[in-house]
PDB file of C-alpha atoms and ligand atoms in Angstrom:
ATOM      1  CA  LEU A 488      25.814  16.935  22.629  1.00 96.00           C
ATOM      2  CA  SER A 489      24.998  18.728  19.400  1.00 97.00           C
ATOM      3  CA  LEU A 490      23.793  15.503  17.755  1.00 97.00           C
ATOM      4  CA  ARG A 491      21.545  14.783  20.731  1.00 97.00           C
ATOM      5  CA  CYS A 492      20.270  18.362  20.822  1.00 96.00           C
ATOM      6  CA  ALA A 493      19.479  18.189  17.120  1.00 96.00           C
ATOM      7  CA  GLY A 494      17.212  15.214  17.795  1.00 96.00           C
ATOM      8  CA  LEU A 495      19.393  12.254  16.750  1.00 97.00           C
ATOM      9  CA  ARG A 496      17.959   9.005  18.094  1.00 97.00           C
ATOM     10  CA  PRO A 497      19.355   5.488  18.419  1.00 97.00           C
ATOM     11  CA  GLY A 498      19.208   3.698  15.072  1.00 96.00           C
ATOM     12  CA  ASP A 499      19.177   6.924  13.012  1.00 98.00           C
ATOM     13  CA  LYS A 500      21.749   7.076  10.201  1.00 98.00           C
ATOM     14  CA  VAL A 501      24.347   9.799   9.931  1.00 98.00           C
ATOM     15  CA  VAL A 502      26.415  10.464   6.824  1.00 98.00           C
ATOM     16  CA  THR A 503      30.028  11.170   7.697  1.00 98.00           C
ATOM     17  CA  THR A 504      33.640  10.814   6.610  1.00 98.00           C
ATOM     18  CA  PRO A 505      35.896   7.753   7.023  1.00 98.00           C
ATOM     19  CA  LEU A 506      38.986  10.003   7.260  1.00 98.00           C
ATOM     20  CA  SER A 507      38.984  11.948  10.526  1.00 98.00           C
ATOM     21  CA  ALA A 508      39.783  11.623  14.179  1.00 98.00           C
ATOM     22  CA  PHE A 509      37.888   8.657  15.597  1.00 98.00           C
ATOM     23  CA  ALA A 510      35.989  11.100  17.844  1.00 98.00           C
ATOM     24  CA  THR A 511      33.805  12.192  14.903  1.00 98.00           C
ATOM     25  CA  THR A 512      32.313   8.729  14.481  1.00 98.00           C
ATOM     26  CA  LEU A 513      32.373   7.995  18.196  1.00 97.00           C
ATOM     27  CA  ALA A 514      30.006  10.911  18.781  1.00 97.00           C
ATOM     28  CA  ILE A 515      27.534   9.239  16.418  1.00 97.00           C
ATOM     29  CA  LEU A 516      27.943   5.763  17.905  1.00 96.00           C
ATOM     30  CA  ARG A 517      27.612   7.064  21.451  1.00 95.00           C
ATOM     31  CA  VAL A 518      24.048   8.140  20.635  1.00 95.00           C
ATOM     32  CA  GLY A 519      23.408   4.627  19.345  1.00 95.00           C
ATOM     33  CA  ALA A 520      23.128   5.970  15.821  1.00 97.00           C
ATOM     34  CA  VAL A 521      24.651   4.441  12.662  1.00 97.00           C
ATOM     35  CA  PRO A 522      27.502   6.117  10.765  1.00 98.00           C
ATOM     36  CA  VAL A 523      27.189   5.983   6.967  1.00 98.00           C
ATOM     37  CA  PHE A 524      30.577   6.506   5.372  1.00 98.00           C
ATOM     38  CA  VAL A 525      31.039   8.379   2.062  1.00 98.00           C
ATOM     39  CA  ASP A 526      34.397   8.859   0.344  1.00 98.00           C
ATOM     40  CA  VAL A 527      36.555  11.985   0.564  1.00 98.00           C
ATOM     41  CA  ASP A 528      37.792  14.099  -2.356  1.00 97.00           C
ATOM     42  CA  ALA A 529      41.176  15.470  -3.407  1.00 96.00           C
ATOM     43  CA  SER A 530      41.171  17.860  -0.405  1.00 96.00           C
ATOM     44  CA  GLY A 531      40.828  14.970   2.083  1.00 97.00           C
ATOM     45  CA  SER A 532      37.448  16.208   3.302  1.00 97.00           C
ATOM     46  CA  ILE A 533      34.198  14.419   2.579  1.00 98.00           C
ATOM     47  CA  ASP A 534      33.191  14.600  -1.083  1.00 98.00           C
ATOM     48  CA  LEU A 535      30.098  16.827  -1.148  1.00 98.00           C
ATOM     49  CA  GLU A 536      29.111  15.726  -4.642  1.00 98.00           C
ATOM     50  CA  ARG A 537      29.118  12.079  -3.616  1.00 98.00           C
ATOM     51  CA  CYS A 538      27.133  13.026  -0.520  1.00 98.00           C
ATOM     52  CA  ARG A 539      24.588  14.797  -2.706  1.00 98.00           C
ATOM     53  CA  ASP A 540      24.162  11.598  -4.752  1.00 98.00           C
ATOM     54  CA  VAL A 541      23.702   9.557  -1.588  1.00 98.00           C
ATOM     55  CA  PHE A 542      21.099  11.935  -0.155  1.00 98.00           C
ATOM     56  CA  LYS A 543      19.293  11.906  -3.482  1.00 98.00           C
ATOM     57  CA  GLU A 544      19.212   8.098  -3.638  1.00 98.00           C
ATOM     58  CA  THR A 545      18.116   7.761  -0.015  1.00 97.00           C
ATOM     59  CA  PRO A 546      15.735  10.549   1.005  1.00 96.00           C
ATOM     60  CA  ALA A 547      15.301   8.968   4.448  1.00 96.00           C
ATOM     61  CA  LEU A 548      18.830  10.122   5.407  1.00 98.00           C
ATOM     62  CA  ARG A 549      18.487  13.285   7.465  1.00 98.00           C
ATOM     63  CA  TYR A 550      21.689  13.701   9.460  1.00 98.00           C
ATOM     64  CA  PHE A 551      25.061  14.808   8.139  1.00 98.00           C
ATOM     65  CA  VAL A 552      28.339  15.333  10.027  1.00 98.00           C
ATOM     66  CA  PRO A 553      30.946  16.823   7.693  1.00 98.00           C
ATOM     67  CA  VAL A 554      34.434  17.544   9.022  1.00 98.00           C
ATOM     68  CA  HIS A 555      36.476  20.551   7.979  1.00 98.00           C
ATOM     69  CA  LEU A 556      39.641  18.462   8.015  1.00 98.00           C
ATOM     70  CA  TYR A 557      43.207  19.698   8.418  1.00 98.00           C
ATOM     71  CA  GLY A 558      41.966  23.238   9.037  1.00 98.00           C
ATOM     72  CA  ARG A 559      40.553  23.376   5.512  1.00 98.00           C
ATOM     73  CA  CYS A 560      37.028  24.651   4.924  1.00 98.00           C
ATOM     74  CA  LEU A 561      34.498  22.737   2.864  1.00 98.00           C
ATOM     75  CA  ASP A 562      32.669  24.640   0.119  1.00 98.00           C
ATOM     76  CA  LEU A 563      30.058  26.181   2.398  1.00 98.00           C
ATOM     77  CA  ASP A 564      27.871  27.379  -0.449  1.00 98.00           C
ATOM     78  CA  ARG A 565      27.590  23.812  -1.634  1.00 98.00           C
ATOM     79  CA  LEU A 566      27.068  22.501   1.913  1.00 98.00           C
ATOM     80  CA  GLN A 567      24.288  25.015   2.440  1.00 98.00           C
ATOM     81  CA  ALA A 568      22.667  24.052  -0.869  1.00 98.00           C
ATOM     82  CA  ILE A 569      22.743  20.339   0.016  1.00 98.00           C
ATOM     83  CA  GLN A 570      21.350  21.074   3.470  1.00 98.00           C
ATOM     84  CA  ASN A 571      18.476  23.051   1.957  1.00 98.00           C
ATOM     85  CA  GLU A 572      17.785  20.676  -0.946  1.00 98.00           C
ATOM     86  CA  PHE A 573      17.433  17.596   1.290  1.00 98.00           C
ATOM     87  CA  ASN A 574      16.220  19.352   4.427  1.00 98.00           C
ATOM     88  CA  LEU A 575      19.114  17.927   6.416  1.00 98.00           C
ATOM     89  CA  VAL A 576      20.280  18.367   9.961  1.00 98.00           C
ATOM     90  CA  VAL A 577      23.958  19.257   9.528  1.00 98.00           C
ATOM     91  CA  ILE A 578      26.351  19.254  12.470  1.00 98.00           C
ATOM     92  CA  GLU A 579      29.777  20.597  11.444  1.00 98.00           C
ATOM     93  CA  ASP A 580      32.900  19.125  13.033  1.00 98.00           C
ATOM     94  CA  CYS A 581      35.116  22.189  13.337  1.00 98.00           C
ATOM     95  CA  ALA A 582      37.605  20.650  15.770  1.00 98.00           C
ATOM     96  CA  GLN A 583      40.473  21.357  13.377  1.00 98.00           C
ATOM     97  CA  SER A 584      39.113  24.433  11.637  1.00 98.00           C
ATOM     98  CA  ILE A 585      38.402  27.231  14.087  1.00 98.00           C
ATOM     99  CA  GLY A 586      38.409  30.443  12.048  1.00 97.00           C
ATOM    100  CA  ALA A 587      38.418  28.764   8.613  1.00 98.00           C
ATOM    101  CA  ALA A 588      36.109  30.312   6.018  1.00 98.00           C
ATOM    102  CA  PHE A 589      34.739  29.896   2.512  1.00 98.00           C
ATOM    103  CA  ARG A 590      33.943  33.161   0.726  1.00 97.00           C
ATOM    104  CA  SER A 591      32.084  35.223   3.357  1.00 90.00           C
ATOM    105  CA  LYS A 592      30.947  32.271   5.480  1.00 97.00           C
ATOM    106  CA  GLN A 593      32.791  30.912   8.497  1.00 97.00           C
ATOM    107  CA  ALA A 594      33.129  27.169   9.116  1.00 98.00           C
ATOM    108  CA  GLY A 595      30.507  26.245  11.700  1.00 98.00           C
ATOM    109  CA  THR A 596      27.849  28.712  10.614  1.00 98.00           C
ATOM    110  CA  VAL A 597      25.964  26.649   8.024  1.00 98.00           C
ATOM    111  CA  GLY A 598      24.796  23.653  10.074  1.00 98.00           C
ATOM    112  CA  ARG A 599      22.321  23.594  12.934  1.00 98.00           C
ATOM    113  CA  ALA A 600      25.295  23.383  15.273  1.00 98.00           C
ATOM    114  CA  ALA A 601      29.030  22.883  15.179  1.00 98.00           C
ATOM    115  CA  ALA A 602      31.629  21.530  17.554  1.00 98.00           C
ATOM    116  CA  VAL A 603      35.090  22.962  18.200  1.00 97.00           C
ATOM    117  CA  SER A 604      37.868  21.395  20.226  1.00 98.00           C
ATOM    118  CA  PHE A 605      40.216  23.093  22.657  1.00 98.00           C
ATOM    119  CA  TYR A 606      42.397  19.972  22.999  1.00 97.00           C
ATOM    120  CA  PRO A 607      45.885  21.375  23.642  1.00 97.00           C
ATOM    121  CA  THR A 608      47.280  20.670  20.164  1.00 96.00           C
ATOM    122  CA  LYS A 609      44.403  22.422  18.407  1.00 98.00           C
ATOM    123  CA  ASN A 610      44.651  25.916  16.851  1.00 98.00           C
ATOM    124  CA  LEU A 611      43.001  27.298  19.995  1.00 98.00           C
ATOM    125  CA  GLY A 612      44.243  24.774  22.538  1.00 97.00           C
ATOM    126  CA  ALA A 613      43.478  25.092  26.246  1.00 97.00           C
ATOM    127  CA  LEU A 614      45.837  23.872  28.954  1.00 96.00           C
ATOM    128  CA  GLY A 615      43.778  20.699  29.195  1.00 94.00           C
ATOM    129  CA  ASP A 616      40.726  19.261  27.498  1.00 95.00           C
ATOM    130  CA  GLY A 617      37.872  21.460  26.458  1.00 96.00           C
ATOM    131  CA  GLY A 618      35.509  22.188  23.643  1.00 97.00           C
ATOM    132  CA  MET A 619      32.520  24.242  22.607  1.00 97.00           C
ATOM    133  CA  LEU A 620      29.239  23.804  20.839  1.00 97.00           C
ATOM    134  CA  LEU A 621      28.302  26.619  18.444  1.00 98.00           C
ATOM    135  CA  THR A 622      24.721  27.259  17.415  1.00 98.00           C
ATOM    136  CA  ALA A 623      22.437  30.091  16.474  1.00 97.00           C
ATOM    137  CA  ASP A 624      19.381  28.033  17.469  1.00 97.00           C
ATOM    138  CA  PRO A 625      18.114  28.990  20.958  1.00 97.00           C
ATOM    139  CA  ALA A 626      16.388  25.600  21.413  1.00 96.00           C
ATOM    140  CA  ILE A 627      19.641  23.745  20.790  1.00 97.00           C
ATOM    141  CA  ALA A 628      21.554  26.118  23.081  1.00 97.00           C
ATOM    142  CA  GLU A 629      19.095  25.621  25.890  1.00 96.00           C
ATOM    143  CA  ARG A 630      19.100  21.835  25.574  1.00 97.00           C
ATOM    144  CA  ALA A 631      22.888  21.704  25.367  1.00 97.00           C
ATOM    145  CA  ARG A 632      23.199  23.728  28.576  1.00 96.00           C
ATOM    146  CA  ARG A 633      20.918  21.208  30.233  1.00 97.00           C
ATOM    147  CA  LEU A 634      22.550  18.086  28.817  1.00 97.00           C
ATOM    148  CA  ARG A 635      26.070  19.194  29.728  1.00 97.00           C
ATOM    149  CA  ASN A 636      24.933  19.551  33.304  1.00 96.00           C
ATOM    150  CA  TYR A 637      23.401  16.085  34.009  1.00 97.00           C
ATOM    151  CA  GLY A 638      20.190  17.073  32.259  1.00 96.00           C
ATOM    152  CA  GLN A 639      19.449  19.565  35.033  1.00 96.00           C
ATOM    153  CA  SER A 640      17.056  22.301  33.994  1.00 93.00           C
ATOM    154  CA  SER A 641      16.825  24.003  37.352  1.00 94.00           C
ATOM    155  CA  ARG A 642      18.629  23.293  40.623  1.00 94.00           C
ATOM    156  CA  TYR A 643      18.302  19.589  41.486  1.00 95.00           C
ATOM    157  CA  PHE A 644      15.589  19.105  38.890  1.00 96.00           C
ATOM    158  CA  HIS A 645      16.637  16.645  36.161  1.00 97.00           C
ATOM    159  CA  GLU A 646      14.448  16.736  33.133  1.00 92.00           C
ATOM    160  CA  GLU A 647      16.430  14.184  31.111  1.00 93.00           C
ATOM    161  CA  LEU A 648      19.557  12.036  31.266  1.00 94.00           C
ATOM    162  CA  GLY A 649      22.491  14.314  30.602  1.00 95.00           C
ATOM    163  CA  MET A 650      26.186  14.046  31.393  1.00 94.00           C
ATOM    164  CA  ASN A 651      28.969  16.108  32.840  1.00 95.00           C
ATOM    165  CA  SER A 652      30.324  17.910  29.792  1.00 95.00           C
ATOM    166  CA  ARG A 653      30.976  21.352  31.223  1.00 95.00           C
ATOM    167  CA  LEU A 654      33.994  23.442  30.229  1.00 95.00           C
ATOM    168  CA  ASP A 655      35.679  24.093  33.534  1.00 93.00           C
ATOM    169  CA  GLU A 656      35.992  27.669  34.638  1.00 95.00           C
ATOM    170  CA  LEU A 657      39.779  27.716  34.736  1.00 96.00           C
ATOM    171  CA  GLN A 658      40.057  26.615  31.106  1.00 97.00           C
ATOM    172  CA  ALA A 659      37.273  29.021  30.098  1.00 97.00           C
ATOM    173  CA  ALA A 660      39.003  31.954  31.753  1.00 97.00           C
ATOM    174  CA  LEU A 661      42.400  31.092  30.219  1.00 97.00           C
ATOM    175  CA  LEU A 662      40.833  30.661  26.808  1.00 98.00           C
ATOM    176  CA  ARG A 663      38.892  33.898  26.892  1.00 97.00           C
ATOM    177  CA  ASN A 664      41.435  36.188  28.500  1.00 98.00           C
ATOM    178  CA  ILE A 665      44.792  34.839  27.335  1.00 98.00           C
ATOM    179  CA  LEU A 666      44.540  32.390  24.432  1.00 98.00           C
ATOM    180  CA  LEU A 667      41.617  33.593  22.287  1.00 98.00           C
ATOM    181  CA  PRO A 668      43.041  37.146  21.890  1.00 98.00           C
ATOM    182  CA  GLN A 669      46.088  35.565  20.219  1.00 98.00           C
ATOM    183  CA  LEU A 670      44.220  33.266  17.862  1.00 98.00           C
ATOM    184  CA  ASP A 671      44.150  35.645  14.866  1.00 98.00           C
ATOM    185  CA  ALA A 672      47.917  36.192  15.046  1.00 98.00           C
ATOM    186  CA  TRP A 673      48.541  32.463  15.435  1.00 98.00           C
ATOM    187  CA  THR A 674      46.287  31.706  12.458  1.00 98.00           C
ATOM    188  CA  ARG A 675      48.112  34.262  10.314  1.00 98.00           C
ATOM    189  CA  ARG A 676      51.435  32.624  11.221  1.00 98.00           C
ATOM    190  CA  ARG A 677      50.086  29.190  10.272  1.00 98.00           C
ATOM    191  CA  GLN A 678      48.869  30.638   6.975  1.00 98.00           C
ATOM    192  CA  ALA A 679      52.239  32.267   6.297  1.00 98.00           C
ATOM    193  CA  ILE A 680      54.022  28.945   6.931  1.00 98.00           C
ATOM    194  CA  ALA A 681      51.585  27.059   4.696  1.00 98.00           C
ATOM    195  CA  HIS A 682      52.199  29.679   1.986  1.00 98.00           C
ATOM    196  CA  GLN A 683      55.961  29.122   2.263  1.00 98.00           C
ATOM    197  CA  TYR A 684      55.514  25.368   1.971  1.00 98.00           C
ATOM    198  CA  ARG A 685      53.182  25.701  -0.972  1.00 98.00           C
ATOM    199  CA  MET A 686      55.404  28.137  -2.844  1.00 97.00           C
ATOM    200  CA  ARG A 687      58.784  26.598  -2.073  1.00 98.00           C
ATOM    201  CA  ILE A 688      58.409  22.844  -1.896  1.00 98.00           C
ATOM    202  CA  HIS A 689      59.016  21.383  -5.351  1.00 98.00           C
ATOM    203  CA  HIS A 690      59.384  17.651  -5.663  1.00 98.00           C
ATOM    204  CA  GLU A 691      57.938  15.279  -8.243  1.00 97.00           C
ATOM    205  CA  ALA A 692      56.830  12.786  -5.553  1.00 98.00           C
ATOM    206  CA  LEU A 693      55.371  15.318  -3.094  1.00 98.00           C
ATOM    207  CA  LYS A 694      51.867  16.497  -3.906  1.00 98.00           C
ATOM    208  CA  LEU A 695      51.006  19.714  -2.079  1.00 98.00           C
ATOM    209  CA  PRO A 696      47.443  20.642  -1.107  1.00 97.00           C
ATOM    210  CA  ALA A 697      45.639  22.576  -3.854  1.00 95.00           C
ATOM    211  CA  ILE A 698      43.373  25.327  -2.551  1.00 95.00           C
ATOM    212  CA  SER A 699      41.053  27.753  -4.277  1.00 95.00           C
ATOM    213  CA  SER A 700      41.081  31.500  -3.587  1.00 96.00           C
ATOM    214  CA  ALA A 701      37.560  31.161  -2.105  1.00 98.00           C
ATOM    215  CA  GLU A 702      38.828  29.076   0.773  1.00 98.00           C
ATOM    216  CA  GLN A 703      40.606  30.452   3.809  1.00 98.00           C
ATOM    217  CA  ALA A 704      42.221  27.491   5.525  1.00 98.00           C
ATOM    218  CA  VAL A 705      43.656  27.783   9.049  1.00 98.00           C
ATOM    219  CA  TRP A 706      46.120  24.897   8.533  1.00 98.00           C
ATOM    220  CA  HIS A 707      45.702  22.925  11.708  1.00 98.00           C
ATOM    221  CA  LEU A 708      47.819  20.399   9.826  1.00 98.00           C
ATOM    222  CA  PHE A 709      49.787  20.650   6.591  1.00 98.00           C
ATOM    223  CA  PRO A 710      49.046  17.459   4.653  1.00 98.00           C
ATOM    224  CA  LEU A 711      51.243  16.325   1.776  1.00 98.00           C
ATOM    225  CA  ARG A 712      50.645  13.297  -0.392  1.00 98.00           C
ATOM    226  CA  VAL A 713      53.781  11.243  -0.947  1.00 98.00           C
ATOM    227  CA  GLN A 714      53.581   9.490  -4.275  1.00 97.00           C
ATOM    228  CA  GLY A 715      56.624   7.379  -3.572  1.00 96.00           C
ATOM    229  CA  ASP A 716      57.995   5.574  -0.551  1.00 97.00           C
ATOM    230  CA  ARG A 717      56.257   7.323   2.365  1.00 98.00           C
ATOM    231  CA  ALA A 718      58.190   5.549   5.078  1.00 98.00           C
ATOM    232  CA  ALA A 719      61.482   6.489   3.419  1.00 98.00           C
ATOM    233  CA  PHE A 720      60.372  10.110   3.195  1.00 98.00           C
ATOM    234  CA  ARG A 721      59.515  10.172   6.889  1.00 98.00           C
ATOM    235  CA  ARG A 722      62.859   8.604   7.764  1.00 98.00           C
ATOM    236  CA  HIS A 723      64.566  11.266   5.669  1.00 98.00           C
ATOM    237  CA  LEU A 724      62.742  14.022   7.567  1.00 98.00           C
ATOM    238  CA  GLU A 725      63.586  12.403  10.884  1.00 98.00           C
ATOM    239  CA  HIS A 726      67.238  12.221   9.877  1.00 98.00           C
ATOM    240  CA  HIS A 727      67.072  16.044   9.478  1.00 98.00           C
ATOM    241  CA  GLY A 728      65.491  16.413  12.915  1.00 98.00           C
ATOM    242  CA  ILE A 729      62.007  17.026  11.481  1.00 98.00           C
ATOM    243  CA  MET A 730      58.997  15.392  13.038  1.00 98.00           C
ATOM    244  CA  SER A 731      56.139  14.250  10.838  1.00 98.00           C
ATOM    245  CA  ASP A 732      52.928  12.344  11.332  1.00 98.00           C
ATOM    246  CA  VAL A 733      50.210  10.586   9.342  1.00 98.00           C
ATOM    247  CA  HIS A 734      46.556  11.706   9.480  1.00 98.00           C
ATOM    248  CA  TYR A 735      45.216   9.089   9.489  1.00 98.00           C
ATOM    249  CA  PRO A 736      46.939   5.703   9.242  1.00 98.00           C
ATOM    250  CA  ARG A 737      43.670   3.740   9.447  1.00 98.00           C
ATOM    251  CA  LEU A 738      40.226   4.574   8.095  1.00 98.00           C
ATOM    252  CA  ILE A 739      37.529   4.768  10.740  1.00 98.00           C
ATOM    253  CA  PRO A 740      35.473   1.816   9.415  1.00 97.00           C
ATOM    254  CA  ASP A 741      38.653  -0.304   9.637  1.00 97.00           C
ATOM    255  CA  GLN A 742      39.210   0.416  13.341  1.00 96.00           C
ATOM    256  CA  PRO A 743      38.981  -2.685  15.550  1.00 93.00           C
ATOM    257  CA  ALA A 744      36.335  -1.007  17.711  1.00 92.00           C
ATOM    258  CA  LEU A 745      33.990  -0.862  14.731  1.00 93.00           C
ATOM    259  CA  GLN A 746      34.580  -4.493  13.792  1.00 90.00           C
ATOM    260  CA  ASN A 747      32.993  -5.446  17.090  1.00 79.00           C
ATOM    261  CA  TYR A 748      30.221  -2.950  16.601  1.00 73.00           C
ATOM    262  CA  LYS A 749      29.178  -3.855  13.038  1.00 76.00           C
ATOM    263  CA  THR A 750      26.587  -1.101  12.946  1.00 88.00           C
ATOM    264  CA  PHE A 751      27.880   1.082  10.193  1.00 96.00           C
ATOM    265  CA  GLU A 752      27.467   1.398   6.454  1.00 97.00           C
ATOM    266  CA  ILE A 753      29.923   2.157   3.689  1.00 97.00           C
ATOM    267  CA  ARG A 754      27.889   3.856   0.974  1.00 97.00           C
ATOM    268  CA  THR A 755      30.572   4.543  -1.663  1.00 98.00           C
ATOM    269  CA  PRO A 756      33.913   2.883  -2.396  1.00 98.00           C
ATOM    270  CA  LEU A 757      36.418   4.604  -0.092  1.00 98.00           C
ATOM    271  CA  THR A 758      39.067   4.789  -2.804  1.00 98.00           C
ATOM    272  CA  GLU A 759      40.245   8.349  -2.266  1.00 98.00           C
ATOM    273  CA  ALA A 760      40.220   7.991   1.498  1.00 98.00           C
ATOM    274  CA  ALA A 761      42.432   4.886   1.153  1.00 98.00           C
ATOM    275  CA  ARG A 762      44.864   6.943  -0.940  1.00 98.00           C
ATOM    276  CA  TRP A 763      45.011   9.563   1.806  1.00 98.00           C
ATOM    277  CA  ARG A 764      45.594   6.807   4.344  1.00 98.00           C
ATOM    278  CA  ASP A 765      48.456   5.380   2.283  1.00 98.00           C
ATOM    279  CA  GLU A 766      50.096   8.604   1.083  1.00 98.00           C
ATOM    280  CA  GLU A 767      49.531  11.405   3.572  1.00 98.00           C
ATOM    281  CA  VAL A 768      52.286  12.960   5.653  1.00 98.00           C
ATOM    282  CA  SER A 769      51.736  15.995   7.869  1.00 98.00           C
ATOM    283  CA  LEU A 770      54.632  18.454   7.939  1.00 98.00           C
ATOM    284  CA  PRO A 771      55.282  20.523  11.075  1.00 98.00           C
ATOM    285  CA  ILE A 772      53.026  23.557  11.279  1.00 98.00           C
ATOM    286  CA  HIS A 773      52.327  25.671  14.324  1.00 97.00           C
ATOM    287  CA  PRO A 774      52.667  29.364  15.195  1.00 97.00           C
ATOM    288  CA  PHE A 775      55.944  28.941  17.031  1.00 97.00           C
ATOM    289  CA  LEU A 776      58.009  27.597  14.149  1.00 98.00           C
ATOM    290  CA  SER A 777      60.772  30.046  13.308  1.00 98.00           C
ATOM    291  CA  ASP A 778      61.617  31.109   9.745  1.00 98.00           C
ATOM    292  CA  ALA A 779      64.769  28.986  10.078  1.00 98.00           C
ATOM    293  CA  ASP A 780      62.625  25.968  11.052  1.00 98.00           C
ATOM    294  CA  VAL A 781      60.432  26.502   7.991  1.00 98.00           C
ATOM    295  CA  ASP A 782      63.541  26.825   5.796  1.00 98.00           C
ATOM    296  CA  SER A 783      64.917  23.537   7.036  1.00 98.00           C
ATOM    297  CA  VAL A 784      61.616  21.739   6.373  1.00 98.00           C
ATOM    298  CA  VAL A 785      61.497  23.144   2.824  1.00 98.00           C
ATOM    299  CA  LYS A 786      65.123  22.234   2.185  1.00 98.00           C
ATOM    300  CA  ALA A 787      64.749  18.726   3.557  1.00 98.00           C
ATOM    301  CA  CYS A 788      61.663  18.109   1.388  1.00 98.00           C
ATOM    302  CA  ASN A 789      63.343  19.398  -1.746  1.00 98.00           C
ATOM    303  CA  ALA A 790      66.509  17.392  -1.048  1.00 98.00           C
ATOM    304  CA  TRP A 791      64.743  14.065  -0.646  1.00 98.00           C
ATOM    305  CA  GLU A 792      66.090  11.598  -3.160  1.00 95.00           C
ATOM    306  CA  GLY A 793      62.895   9.590  -3.446  1.00 92.00           C
ATOM    307  CA  SER A 794      60.987   9.412  -6.697  1.00 90.00           C
ATOM    308  CA  CYS A 795      57.441   9.140  -7.881  1.00 89.00           C
ATOM    309  CA  THR A 796      56.332   5.532  -8.068  1.00 89.00           C
ATOM    310  CA  ARG A 797      52.560   5.968  -8.342  1.00 80.00           C
TER     311      ARG A 797
HETATM  312  C1  PLP B1249      38.191  16.229  13.495  1.00 77.54           C
HETATM  313  C2  PLP B1249      38.095  16.037  14.986  1.00 77.54           C
HETATM  314  N1  PLP B1249      36.889  15.842  15.562  1.00 77.54           N
HETATM  315  C3  PLP B1249      36.743  15.682  16.874  1.00 77.54           C
HETATM  316  C4  PLP B1249      37.810  15.716  17.742  1.00 77.54           C
HETATM  317  C5  PLP B1249      37.605  15.513  19.187  1.00 77.54           C
HETATM  318  O1  PLP B1249      37.841  16.660  19.890  1.00 77.54           O
HETATM  319  P1  PLP B1249      37.999  16.566  21.492  1.00 77.54           P
HETATM  320  O2  PLP B1249      39.258  15.757  21.732  1.00 77.54           O
HETATM  321  O3  PLP B1249      38.103  17.965  21.949  1.00 77.54           O
HETATM  322  O4  PLP B1249      36.769  15.867  21.988  1.00 77.54           O
HETATM  323  C6  PLP B1249      39.095  15.922  17.188  1.00 77.54           C
HETATM  324  C7  PLP B1249      40.261  15.935  18.110  1.00 77.54           C
HETATM  325  O5  PLP B1249      41.212  15.221  17.959  1.00 77.54           O
HETATM  326  C8  PLP B1249      39.248  16.095  15.803  1.00 77.54           C
HETATM  327  O6  PLP B1249      40.440  16.288  15.251  1.00 77.54           O
END
């Protein structure tokens, strides 16, 4: 919805990341637009310096969908500068990063609009599917209200082809009255767990996320890079009763759905993204982990007998 509201048309190109939930790219393809993939950096999020080079080389590129991945927050000063320098339409994917910030700016406040997800596993999960579009632009807000409601601008008057993308009232009421008031406390718990992991996991083959003091991550996920046998590490965790996951095991341009589509571009070698694909493991992180749970994750990581092979 936000891409449509911001004027994206079929055939337009949109710079985005190859390492994200497929939904990020699907939103672009569903408009009939063309994703243009640029590599990520050491944080796993799209590399803003590479993006700057791409926008400089190709002034016709106007649309940009960065993702604040894993609950991290991109450097918003840099994002703002790139947006201004190239007069871009930026739509921020904040599905994993509700509440994340960089210096005094919140994720989702730099672009023309942003999208958040209330999918149940998200930091602010509803009891079913849901999401929200954030914008400070009244024109985008008005069009989004219309598009989410079959393009209806007044009762039974359809100005354009919209869809049914309303947040249902039950989810909205639960979110506002019960779940949202707890979000700050849940975020603090996630941050405390991430702090424990970062301070206490020491292993030559486990690379922990590095984060600057300017960034306030909300740790939707806690991504490690395993510089040894990843499958063996995951088996070791499982043996200790610890669930893990990989975000993401396949880059978006390598998904079978895109092979049939063929309308995408890869603008830089996706070397760092491929490393994330091959090395990443997400440790358990959510507000309901007990201190004992966190201890056992730390101990299991530190006790792994694997070694660094990269
Ligand atoms: C980065 C990212 N973008 C978009 C989405 C899609 O959100 P939703 O499932 O609410 O449409 C997700 C959810 O998995 C996500 O993680």
